[in-house]
Coordinates of C-alpha atoms and ligand atoms in Angstrom, one line a residue:
X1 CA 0.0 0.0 0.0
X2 CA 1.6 3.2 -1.2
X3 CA 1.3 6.4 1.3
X4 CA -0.7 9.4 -0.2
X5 CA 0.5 11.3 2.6
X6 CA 3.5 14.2 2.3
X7 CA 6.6 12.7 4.3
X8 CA 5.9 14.7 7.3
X9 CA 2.7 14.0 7.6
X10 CA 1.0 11.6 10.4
X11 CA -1.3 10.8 12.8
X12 CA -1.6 10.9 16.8
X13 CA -4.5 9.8 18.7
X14 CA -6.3 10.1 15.3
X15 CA -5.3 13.9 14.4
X16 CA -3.6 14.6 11.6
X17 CA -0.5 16.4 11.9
X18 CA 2.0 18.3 9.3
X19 CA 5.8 18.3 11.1
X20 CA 4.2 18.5 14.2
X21 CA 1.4 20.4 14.1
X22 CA -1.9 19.4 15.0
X23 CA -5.0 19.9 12.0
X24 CA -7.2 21.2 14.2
X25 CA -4.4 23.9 15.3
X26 CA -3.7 24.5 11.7
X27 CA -7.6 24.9 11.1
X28 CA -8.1 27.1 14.0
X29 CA -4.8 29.5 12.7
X30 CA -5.3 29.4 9.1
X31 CA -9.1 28.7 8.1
X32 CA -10.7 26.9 5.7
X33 CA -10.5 25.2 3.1
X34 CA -6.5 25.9 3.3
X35 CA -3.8 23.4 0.9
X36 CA -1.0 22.8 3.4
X37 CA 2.6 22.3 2.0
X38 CA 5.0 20.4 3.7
X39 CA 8.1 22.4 2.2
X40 CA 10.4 19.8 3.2
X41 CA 8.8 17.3 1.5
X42 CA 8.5 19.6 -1.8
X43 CA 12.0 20.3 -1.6
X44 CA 12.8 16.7 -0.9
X45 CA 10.7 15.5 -4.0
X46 CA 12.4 18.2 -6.6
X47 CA 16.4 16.9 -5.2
X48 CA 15.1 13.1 -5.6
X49 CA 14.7 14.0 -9.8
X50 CA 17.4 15.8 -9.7
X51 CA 19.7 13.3 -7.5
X52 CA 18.1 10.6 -10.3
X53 CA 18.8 12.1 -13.3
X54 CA 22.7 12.7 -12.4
X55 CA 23.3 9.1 -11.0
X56 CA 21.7 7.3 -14.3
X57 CA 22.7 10.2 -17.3
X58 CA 25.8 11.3 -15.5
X59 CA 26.6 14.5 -12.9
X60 CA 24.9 17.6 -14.8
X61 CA 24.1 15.8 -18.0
X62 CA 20.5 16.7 -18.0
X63 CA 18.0 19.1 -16.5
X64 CA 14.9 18.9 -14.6
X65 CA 12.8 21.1 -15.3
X66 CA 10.0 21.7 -12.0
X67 CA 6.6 22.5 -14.6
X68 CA 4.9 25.2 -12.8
X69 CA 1.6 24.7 -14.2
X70 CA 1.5 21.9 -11.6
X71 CA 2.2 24.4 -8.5
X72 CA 3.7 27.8 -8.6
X73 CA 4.1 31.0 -6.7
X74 CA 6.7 33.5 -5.9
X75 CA 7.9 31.4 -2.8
X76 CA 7.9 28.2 -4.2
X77 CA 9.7 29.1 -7.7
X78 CA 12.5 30.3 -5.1
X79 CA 12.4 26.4 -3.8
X80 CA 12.9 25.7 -7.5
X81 CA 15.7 28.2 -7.8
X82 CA 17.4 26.5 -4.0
X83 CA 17.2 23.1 -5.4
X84 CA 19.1 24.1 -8.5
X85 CA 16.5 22.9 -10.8
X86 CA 15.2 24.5 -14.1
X87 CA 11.2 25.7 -14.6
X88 CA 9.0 25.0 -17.1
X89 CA 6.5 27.9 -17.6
X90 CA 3.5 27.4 -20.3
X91 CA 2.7 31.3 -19.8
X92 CA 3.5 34.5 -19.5
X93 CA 1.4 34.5 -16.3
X94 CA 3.7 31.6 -15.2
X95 CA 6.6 33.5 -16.2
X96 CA 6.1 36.8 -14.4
X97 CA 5.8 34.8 -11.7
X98 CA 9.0 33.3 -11.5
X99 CA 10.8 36.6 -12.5
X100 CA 8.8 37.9 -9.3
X101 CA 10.9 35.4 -7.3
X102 CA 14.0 36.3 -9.7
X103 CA 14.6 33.0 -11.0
X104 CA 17.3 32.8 -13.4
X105 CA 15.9 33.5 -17.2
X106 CA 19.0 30.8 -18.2
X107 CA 17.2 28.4 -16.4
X108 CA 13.7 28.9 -17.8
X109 CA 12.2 26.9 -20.5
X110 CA 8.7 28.4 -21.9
X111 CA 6.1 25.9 -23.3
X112 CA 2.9 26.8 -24.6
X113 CA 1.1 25.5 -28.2
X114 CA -0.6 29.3 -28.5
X115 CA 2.3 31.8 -27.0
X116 CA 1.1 35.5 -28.2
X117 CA 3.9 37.6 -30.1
X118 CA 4.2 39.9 -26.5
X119 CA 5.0 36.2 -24.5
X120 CA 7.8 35.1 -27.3
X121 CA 9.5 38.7 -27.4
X122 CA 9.3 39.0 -23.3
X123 CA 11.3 35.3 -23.1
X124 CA 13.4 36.1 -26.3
X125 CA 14.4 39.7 -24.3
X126 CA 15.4 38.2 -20.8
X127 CA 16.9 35.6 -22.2
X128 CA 15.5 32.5 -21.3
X129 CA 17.2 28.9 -21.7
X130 CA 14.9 27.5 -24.4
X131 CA 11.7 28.0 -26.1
X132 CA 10.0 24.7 -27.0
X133 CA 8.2 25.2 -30.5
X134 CA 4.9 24.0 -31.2
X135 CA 3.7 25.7 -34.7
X136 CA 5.1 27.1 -38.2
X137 CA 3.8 29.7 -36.9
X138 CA 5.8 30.6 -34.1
X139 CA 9.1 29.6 -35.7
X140 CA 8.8 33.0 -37.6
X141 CA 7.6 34.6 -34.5
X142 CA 10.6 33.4 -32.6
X143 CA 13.3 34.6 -35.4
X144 CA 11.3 37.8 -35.6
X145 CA 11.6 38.6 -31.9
X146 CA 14.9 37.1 -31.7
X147 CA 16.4 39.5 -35.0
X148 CA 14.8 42.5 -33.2
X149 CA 16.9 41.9 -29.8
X150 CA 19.7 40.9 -32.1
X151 CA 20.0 37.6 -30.2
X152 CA 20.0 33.7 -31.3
X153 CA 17.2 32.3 -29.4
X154 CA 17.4 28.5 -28.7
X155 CA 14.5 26.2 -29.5
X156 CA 13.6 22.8 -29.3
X157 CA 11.3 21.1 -31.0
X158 CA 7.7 19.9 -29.5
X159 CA 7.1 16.6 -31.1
X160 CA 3.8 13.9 -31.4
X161 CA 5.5 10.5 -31.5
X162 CA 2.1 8.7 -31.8
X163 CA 1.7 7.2 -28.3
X164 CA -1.7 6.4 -26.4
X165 CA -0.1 7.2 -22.7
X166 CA -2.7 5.1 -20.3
X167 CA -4.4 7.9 -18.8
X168 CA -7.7 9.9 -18.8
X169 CA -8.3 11.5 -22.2
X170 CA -7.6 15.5 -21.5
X171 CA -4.7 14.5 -20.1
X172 CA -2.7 12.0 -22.5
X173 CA -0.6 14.5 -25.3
X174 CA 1.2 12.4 -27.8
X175 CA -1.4 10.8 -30.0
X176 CA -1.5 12.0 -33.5
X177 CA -4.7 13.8 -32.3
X178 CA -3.7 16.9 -30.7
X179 CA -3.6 20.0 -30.6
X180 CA 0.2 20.2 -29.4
X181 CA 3.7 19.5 -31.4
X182 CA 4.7 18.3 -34.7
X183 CA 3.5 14.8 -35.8
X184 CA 6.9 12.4 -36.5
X185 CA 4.5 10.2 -38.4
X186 CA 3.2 12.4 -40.6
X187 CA 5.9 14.2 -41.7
X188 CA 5.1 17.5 -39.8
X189 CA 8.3 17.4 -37.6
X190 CA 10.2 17.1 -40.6
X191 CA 8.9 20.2 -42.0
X192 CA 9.3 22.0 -38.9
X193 CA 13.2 20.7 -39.0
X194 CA 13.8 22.7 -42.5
X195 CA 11.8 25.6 -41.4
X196 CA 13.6 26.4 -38.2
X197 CA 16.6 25.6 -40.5
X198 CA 16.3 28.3 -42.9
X199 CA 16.8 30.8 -39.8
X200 CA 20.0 32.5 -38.2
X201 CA 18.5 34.1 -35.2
X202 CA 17.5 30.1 -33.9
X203 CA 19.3 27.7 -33.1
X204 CA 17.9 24.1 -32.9
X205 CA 19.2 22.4 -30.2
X206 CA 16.6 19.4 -30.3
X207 CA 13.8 17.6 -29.2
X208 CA 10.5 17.3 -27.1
X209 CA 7.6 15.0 -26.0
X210 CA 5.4 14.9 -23.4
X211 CA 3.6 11.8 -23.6
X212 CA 0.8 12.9 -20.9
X213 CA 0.0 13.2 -17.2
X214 CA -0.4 10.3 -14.2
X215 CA 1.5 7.4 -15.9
X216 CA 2.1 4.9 -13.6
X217 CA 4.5 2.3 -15.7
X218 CA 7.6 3.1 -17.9
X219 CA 6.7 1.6 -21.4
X220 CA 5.3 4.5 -23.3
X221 CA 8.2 6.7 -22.3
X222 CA 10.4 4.0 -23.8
X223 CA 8.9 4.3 -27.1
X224 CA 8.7 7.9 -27.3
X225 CA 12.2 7.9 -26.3
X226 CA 13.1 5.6 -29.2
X227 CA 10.8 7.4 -31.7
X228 CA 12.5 10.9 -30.6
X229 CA 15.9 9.7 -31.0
X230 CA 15.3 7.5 -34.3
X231 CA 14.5 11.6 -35.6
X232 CA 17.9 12.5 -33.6
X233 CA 19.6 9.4 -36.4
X234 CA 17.9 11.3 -39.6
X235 CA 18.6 15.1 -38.5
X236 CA 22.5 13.6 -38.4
X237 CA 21.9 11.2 -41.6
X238 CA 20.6 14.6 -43.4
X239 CA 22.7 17.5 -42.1
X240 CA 25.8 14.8 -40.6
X241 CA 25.7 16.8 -37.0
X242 CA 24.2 15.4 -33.7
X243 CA 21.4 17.4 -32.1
X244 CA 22.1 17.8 -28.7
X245 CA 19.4 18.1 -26.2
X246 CA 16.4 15.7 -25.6
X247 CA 13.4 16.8 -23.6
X248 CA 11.4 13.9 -22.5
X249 CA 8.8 16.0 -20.7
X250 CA 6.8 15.1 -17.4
X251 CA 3.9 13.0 -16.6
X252 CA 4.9 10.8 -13.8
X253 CA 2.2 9.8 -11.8
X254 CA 1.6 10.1 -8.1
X255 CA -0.4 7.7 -5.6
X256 CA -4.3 9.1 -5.2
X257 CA -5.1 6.0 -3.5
X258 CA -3.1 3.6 -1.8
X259 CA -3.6 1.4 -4.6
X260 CA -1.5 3.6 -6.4
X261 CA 2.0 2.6 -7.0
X262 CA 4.4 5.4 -8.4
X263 CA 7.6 4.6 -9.9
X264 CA 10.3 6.3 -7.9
X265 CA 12.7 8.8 -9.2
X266 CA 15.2 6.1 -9.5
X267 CA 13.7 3.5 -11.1
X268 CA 12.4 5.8 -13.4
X269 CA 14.9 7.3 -14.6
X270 CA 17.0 4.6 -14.5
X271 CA 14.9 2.4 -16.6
X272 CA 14.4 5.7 -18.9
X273 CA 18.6 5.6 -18.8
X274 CA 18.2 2.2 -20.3
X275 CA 15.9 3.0 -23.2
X276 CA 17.8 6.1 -24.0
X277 CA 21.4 4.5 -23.9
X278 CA 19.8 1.7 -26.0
X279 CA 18.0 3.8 -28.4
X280 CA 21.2 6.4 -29.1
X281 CA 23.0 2.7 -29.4
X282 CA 20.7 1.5 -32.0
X283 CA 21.2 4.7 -34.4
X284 CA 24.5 5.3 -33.5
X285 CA 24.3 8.4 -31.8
X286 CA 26.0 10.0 -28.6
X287 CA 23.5 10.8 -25.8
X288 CA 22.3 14.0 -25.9
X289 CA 21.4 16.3 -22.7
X290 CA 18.2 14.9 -21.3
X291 CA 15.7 16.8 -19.7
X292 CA 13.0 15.8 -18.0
X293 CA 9.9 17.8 -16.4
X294 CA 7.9 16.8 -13.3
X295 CA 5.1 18.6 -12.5
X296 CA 2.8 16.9 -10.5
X297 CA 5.5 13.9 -9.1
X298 CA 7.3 16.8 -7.1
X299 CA 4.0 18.9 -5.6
X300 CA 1.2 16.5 -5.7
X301 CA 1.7 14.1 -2.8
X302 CA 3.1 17.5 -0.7
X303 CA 0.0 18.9 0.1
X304 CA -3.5 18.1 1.5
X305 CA -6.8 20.4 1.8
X306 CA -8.0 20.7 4.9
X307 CA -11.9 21.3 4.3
X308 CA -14.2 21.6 7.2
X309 CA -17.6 19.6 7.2
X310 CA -20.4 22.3 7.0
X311 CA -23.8 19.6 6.7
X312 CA -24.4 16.1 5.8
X313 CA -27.6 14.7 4.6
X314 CA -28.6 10.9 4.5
X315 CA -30.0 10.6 1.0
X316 CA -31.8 7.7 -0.1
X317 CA -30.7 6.1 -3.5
X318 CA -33.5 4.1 -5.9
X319 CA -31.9 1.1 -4.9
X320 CA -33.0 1.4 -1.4
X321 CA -29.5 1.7 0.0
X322 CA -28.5 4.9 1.5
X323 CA -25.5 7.6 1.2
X324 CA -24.3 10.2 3.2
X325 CA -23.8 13.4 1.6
X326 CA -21.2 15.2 3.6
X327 CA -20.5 18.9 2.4
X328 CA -17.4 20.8 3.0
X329 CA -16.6 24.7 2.6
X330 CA -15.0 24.0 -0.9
X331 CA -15.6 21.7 -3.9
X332 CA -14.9 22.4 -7.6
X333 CA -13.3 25.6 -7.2
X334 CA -10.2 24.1 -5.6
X335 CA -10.5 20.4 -6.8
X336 CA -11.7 20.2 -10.3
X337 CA -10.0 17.3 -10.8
X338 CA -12.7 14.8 -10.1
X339 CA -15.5 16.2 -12.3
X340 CA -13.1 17.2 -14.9
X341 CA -10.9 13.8 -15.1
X342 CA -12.9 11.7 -12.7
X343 CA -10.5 11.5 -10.4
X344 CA -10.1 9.6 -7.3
X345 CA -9.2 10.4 -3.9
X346 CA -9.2 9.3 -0.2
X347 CA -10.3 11.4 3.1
X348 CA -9.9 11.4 6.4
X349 CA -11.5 13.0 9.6
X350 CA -8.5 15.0 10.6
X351 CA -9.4 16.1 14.1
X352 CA -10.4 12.7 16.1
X353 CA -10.8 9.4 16.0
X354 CA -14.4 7.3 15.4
X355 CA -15.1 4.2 16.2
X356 CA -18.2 4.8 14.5
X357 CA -19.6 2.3 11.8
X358 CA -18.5 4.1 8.2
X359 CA -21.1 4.9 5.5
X360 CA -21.2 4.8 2.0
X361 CA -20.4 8.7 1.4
X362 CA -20.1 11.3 -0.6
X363 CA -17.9 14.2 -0.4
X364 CA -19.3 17.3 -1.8
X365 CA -18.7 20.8 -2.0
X366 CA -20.6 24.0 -1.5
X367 CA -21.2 24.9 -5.3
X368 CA -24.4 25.5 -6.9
X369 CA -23.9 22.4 -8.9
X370 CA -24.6 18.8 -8.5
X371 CA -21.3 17.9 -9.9
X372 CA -19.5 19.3 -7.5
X373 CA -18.0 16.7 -5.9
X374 CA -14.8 16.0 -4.4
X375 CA -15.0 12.3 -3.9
X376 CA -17.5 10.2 -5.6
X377 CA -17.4 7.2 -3.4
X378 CA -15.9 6.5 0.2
X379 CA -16.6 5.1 3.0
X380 CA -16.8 7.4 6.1
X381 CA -17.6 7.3 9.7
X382 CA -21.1 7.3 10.3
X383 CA -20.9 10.0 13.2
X384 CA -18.7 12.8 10.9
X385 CA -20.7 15.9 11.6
X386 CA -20.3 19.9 11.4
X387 CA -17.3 21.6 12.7
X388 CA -15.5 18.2 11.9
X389 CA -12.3 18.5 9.5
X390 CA -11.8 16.9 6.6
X391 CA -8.5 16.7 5.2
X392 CA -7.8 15.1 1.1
X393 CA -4.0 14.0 0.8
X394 CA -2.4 14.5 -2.7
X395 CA -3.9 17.8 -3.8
X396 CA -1.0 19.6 -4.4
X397 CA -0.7 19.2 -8.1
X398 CA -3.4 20.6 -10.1
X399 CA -5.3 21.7 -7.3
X400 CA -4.4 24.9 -6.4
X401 CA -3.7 26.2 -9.4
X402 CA -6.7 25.2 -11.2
X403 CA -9.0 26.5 -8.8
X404 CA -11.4 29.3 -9.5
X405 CA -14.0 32.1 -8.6
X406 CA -17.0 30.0 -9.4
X407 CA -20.2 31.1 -7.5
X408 CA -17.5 33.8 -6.6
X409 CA -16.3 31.7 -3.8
X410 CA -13.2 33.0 -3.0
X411 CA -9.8 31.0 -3.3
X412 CA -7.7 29.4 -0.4
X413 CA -4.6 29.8 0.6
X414 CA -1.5 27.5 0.4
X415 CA 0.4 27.5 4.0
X416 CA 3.7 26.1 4.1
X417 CA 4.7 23.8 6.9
X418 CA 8.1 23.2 8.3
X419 CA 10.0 22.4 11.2
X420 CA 6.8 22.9 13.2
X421 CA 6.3 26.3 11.8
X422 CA 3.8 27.3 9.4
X423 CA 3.7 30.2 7.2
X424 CA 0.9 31.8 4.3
X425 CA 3.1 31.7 0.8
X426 CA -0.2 32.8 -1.1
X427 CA -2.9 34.3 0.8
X428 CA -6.6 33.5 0.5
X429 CA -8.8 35.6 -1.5
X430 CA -10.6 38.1 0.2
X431 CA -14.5 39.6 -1.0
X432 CA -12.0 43.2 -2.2
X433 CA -10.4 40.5 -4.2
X434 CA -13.6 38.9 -5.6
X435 CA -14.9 42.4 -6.0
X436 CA -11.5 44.0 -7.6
X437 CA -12.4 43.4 -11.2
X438 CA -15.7 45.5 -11.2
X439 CA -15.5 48.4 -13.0
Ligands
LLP1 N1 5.7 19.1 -19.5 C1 4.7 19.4 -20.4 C2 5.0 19.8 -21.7 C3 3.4 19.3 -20.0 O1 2.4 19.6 -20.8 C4 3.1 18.9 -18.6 C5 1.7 18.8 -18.2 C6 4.1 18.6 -17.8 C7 5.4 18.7 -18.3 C8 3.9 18.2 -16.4 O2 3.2 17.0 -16.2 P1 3.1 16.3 -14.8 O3 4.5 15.8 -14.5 O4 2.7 17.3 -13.8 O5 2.1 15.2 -15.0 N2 -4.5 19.2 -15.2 C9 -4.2 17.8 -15.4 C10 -2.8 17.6 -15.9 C11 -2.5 18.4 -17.1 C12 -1.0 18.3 -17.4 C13 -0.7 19.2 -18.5 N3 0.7 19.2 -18.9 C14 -4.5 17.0 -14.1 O6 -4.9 17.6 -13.1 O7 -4.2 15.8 -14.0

């Protein structure tokens, strides 16, 4: 049974603590719904990919790359910055955040299949590492913005090797399709190749995919690796030099449940070592840089919501048997996850034990919708009542910053938790928020 919990997470006389601290403590300072960091854990998580990737590619011959869409503020892009990792930002929203916490352009790499003109020329200006190219489009955009600074911007390529990741739909990438990269089968990547060719202000230092989100097992990233580097074998048949970068994205999946195994850094890594050293073998190639770029495997298991249980309502079904509707002071606004990918989750009462017979439940939120639902089926205590707190383990990734204003319901916080101290790194939105846009 795999833990869902953060590292310094645990449980004493049935409360849930973080490094210490007791949940009901934490409620009692902080409110809720609140997402609770364990920053050592975080920090933990983001040396672990970085501690992999040097022990199976060799000491700095690759980069992780933290992907902020996971997780990002100011704070925690300087926890990026301290573990000397790279970032992945998708946007220019994503990067003015981490130039807020002055993270190193060099070390930026900016995604995105629709960047505007202003997003290339701000990443083309301050010099970031790499911009990963998804369109014909933006290849002139690039060398346009990269002539007017009078710079050579580097790019790689965002490739489609064909691969049905096993995950939900919205969040597998590498089919043909998509909306993202440049199919290999279909000759698009090629293309792409000769057009980036045909200008001086880029340089082409290789290639990407991203194969999709919450894998659990190696095997597709094998054969994307494979398909990517076979491309590597033709760009030096055609032009007789070696690319030199390989981006082999993120996806690594995280345990929801406890039925959920991950893969650890290691063995990840190492067995994407294998297929890489194997692949480069097979068309005679040296191995290129490889980057990698883990979103959720890094935040996800390091925080949990703490919600706190407004009502519950014994509802009976058509069949007769009943369910226990338990609403908390959240939902969809901070955990869209479950009606947007049916996603699974598990809960706990965080503030005292029951030796209550459990009920076939339902956690719900507070929205005007009956989708709103944090977690379709569990089994709870039969006595959880109002005023008790409920706390969701592996909400870190996706959570946060997916949440939203619906029903103008205003956004939580994230606290940060550490050596028995806890801080607010982004503060909960306040009604003057909410109320801040109206002209
Ligand atoms: N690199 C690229 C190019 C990506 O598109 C993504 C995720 C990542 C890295 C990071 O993937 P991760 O390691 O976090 O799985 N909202 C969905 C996930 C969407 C992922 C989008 N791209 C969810 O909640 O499951």
């Amino acid at each position: 049974m795999a833990n869902v919990w953060s590292a310094n997470a645990n449980f004493k006389d049935g409360q849930l603590a973080l490094c210490g601290i007791p949940a009901q403590q934490l409620a009692a300072e902080f409110g809720t719904p609140t997402f609770f960091l364990d920053e050592k854990d975080f920090r933990d998580r983001a040396a672990a990919w970085s501690r992999a990737l040097n022990d199976s590619f060799g000491k700095d011959a690759g980069t992780v790359y933290y992907a902020g869409k996971a997780f990002i503020c100011v704070e925690v892009a300087r926890w990026v910055e301290q573990a000397g990792i790279g970032l992945d930002v998708c946007t220019g929203g994503e990067l003015a955040v981490a130039l807020a916490a002055k993270f190193p352009p060099s070390k930026i790499q900016v995604h995105g299949n629709n960047k505007s003109v202003a997003e290339i020329t701000r990443a083309v200006e301050i010099g970031v590492a790499t911009i990963v190219v998804d369109s014909l489009f933006e290849i002139e955009r690039i060398a346009a913005a990269a002539k007017k600074a009078g710079k050579v911007q580097a790019v790689l390529l965002r490739l489609t090797p064909g691969i049905e990741a096993h995950t939900h739909e919205s969040i597998a990438t590498a089919h043909e399709d998509v909306k993202f990269g440049f199919s290999i089968a279909s000759g698009a990547a090629w293309e792409a190749v000769l057009a980036v060719r045909k200008h001086s202000e880029i340089e082409l230092r290789g290639f990407h995919g991203h194969i999709g989100s919450q894998i659990l097992s190696m095997d597709a990233f094998e054969v994307a690796a494979d398909r990517l580097i076979a491309l590597l074998g033709q760009y030096r048949d055609e032009f007789g030099a070696e690319l030199p970068e390989l981006d082999l994205g993120g996806g690594y999946g995280i345990s929801y449940l406890p039925t959920d195994e991950p893969l650890s850094p290691s063995v990840a890594i190492g067995a994407l070592a294998v297929a890489v050293h194997a692949a480069c073998k097979k068309y005679n190639l040296g191995v290129p840089k490889i980057s990698i770029e883990p979103g959720r495997a890094i935040v996800g298991p390091a925080m949990f919501t703490l919600y706190e249980v407004g009502t519950t309502k014994n509802v009976v079904l058509e069949s007769g048997a009943t369910r226990n509707y338990v609403s908390v002071d959240g939902g969809m606004s901070d955990n869209i996850r479950t009606s947007l990918y049916g996603a699974e989750y598990i809960a706990v009462i965080a503030n005292r034990t029951s030796t209550s017979e459990s009920r076939s439940s339902r956690v719900v939120g507070k929205h005007c919708e009956t989708g709103d639902i944090v977690i379709r089926n569990i089994d709870l205590p039969g006595d959880i009542s109002p005023g008790d707190l409920l706390a969701v383990p592996a909400t870190g990734a996706y959570g946060r910053s997916m949440a939203s204003n619906y029903n103008h319901v205003a956004r939580p916080p994230v606290v940060a938790v550490i050596d028995g101290k806890a801080r607010v790194i982004l503060r909960r939105e306040s009604e003057a928020d909410l109320l801040g846009l109206d002209v």
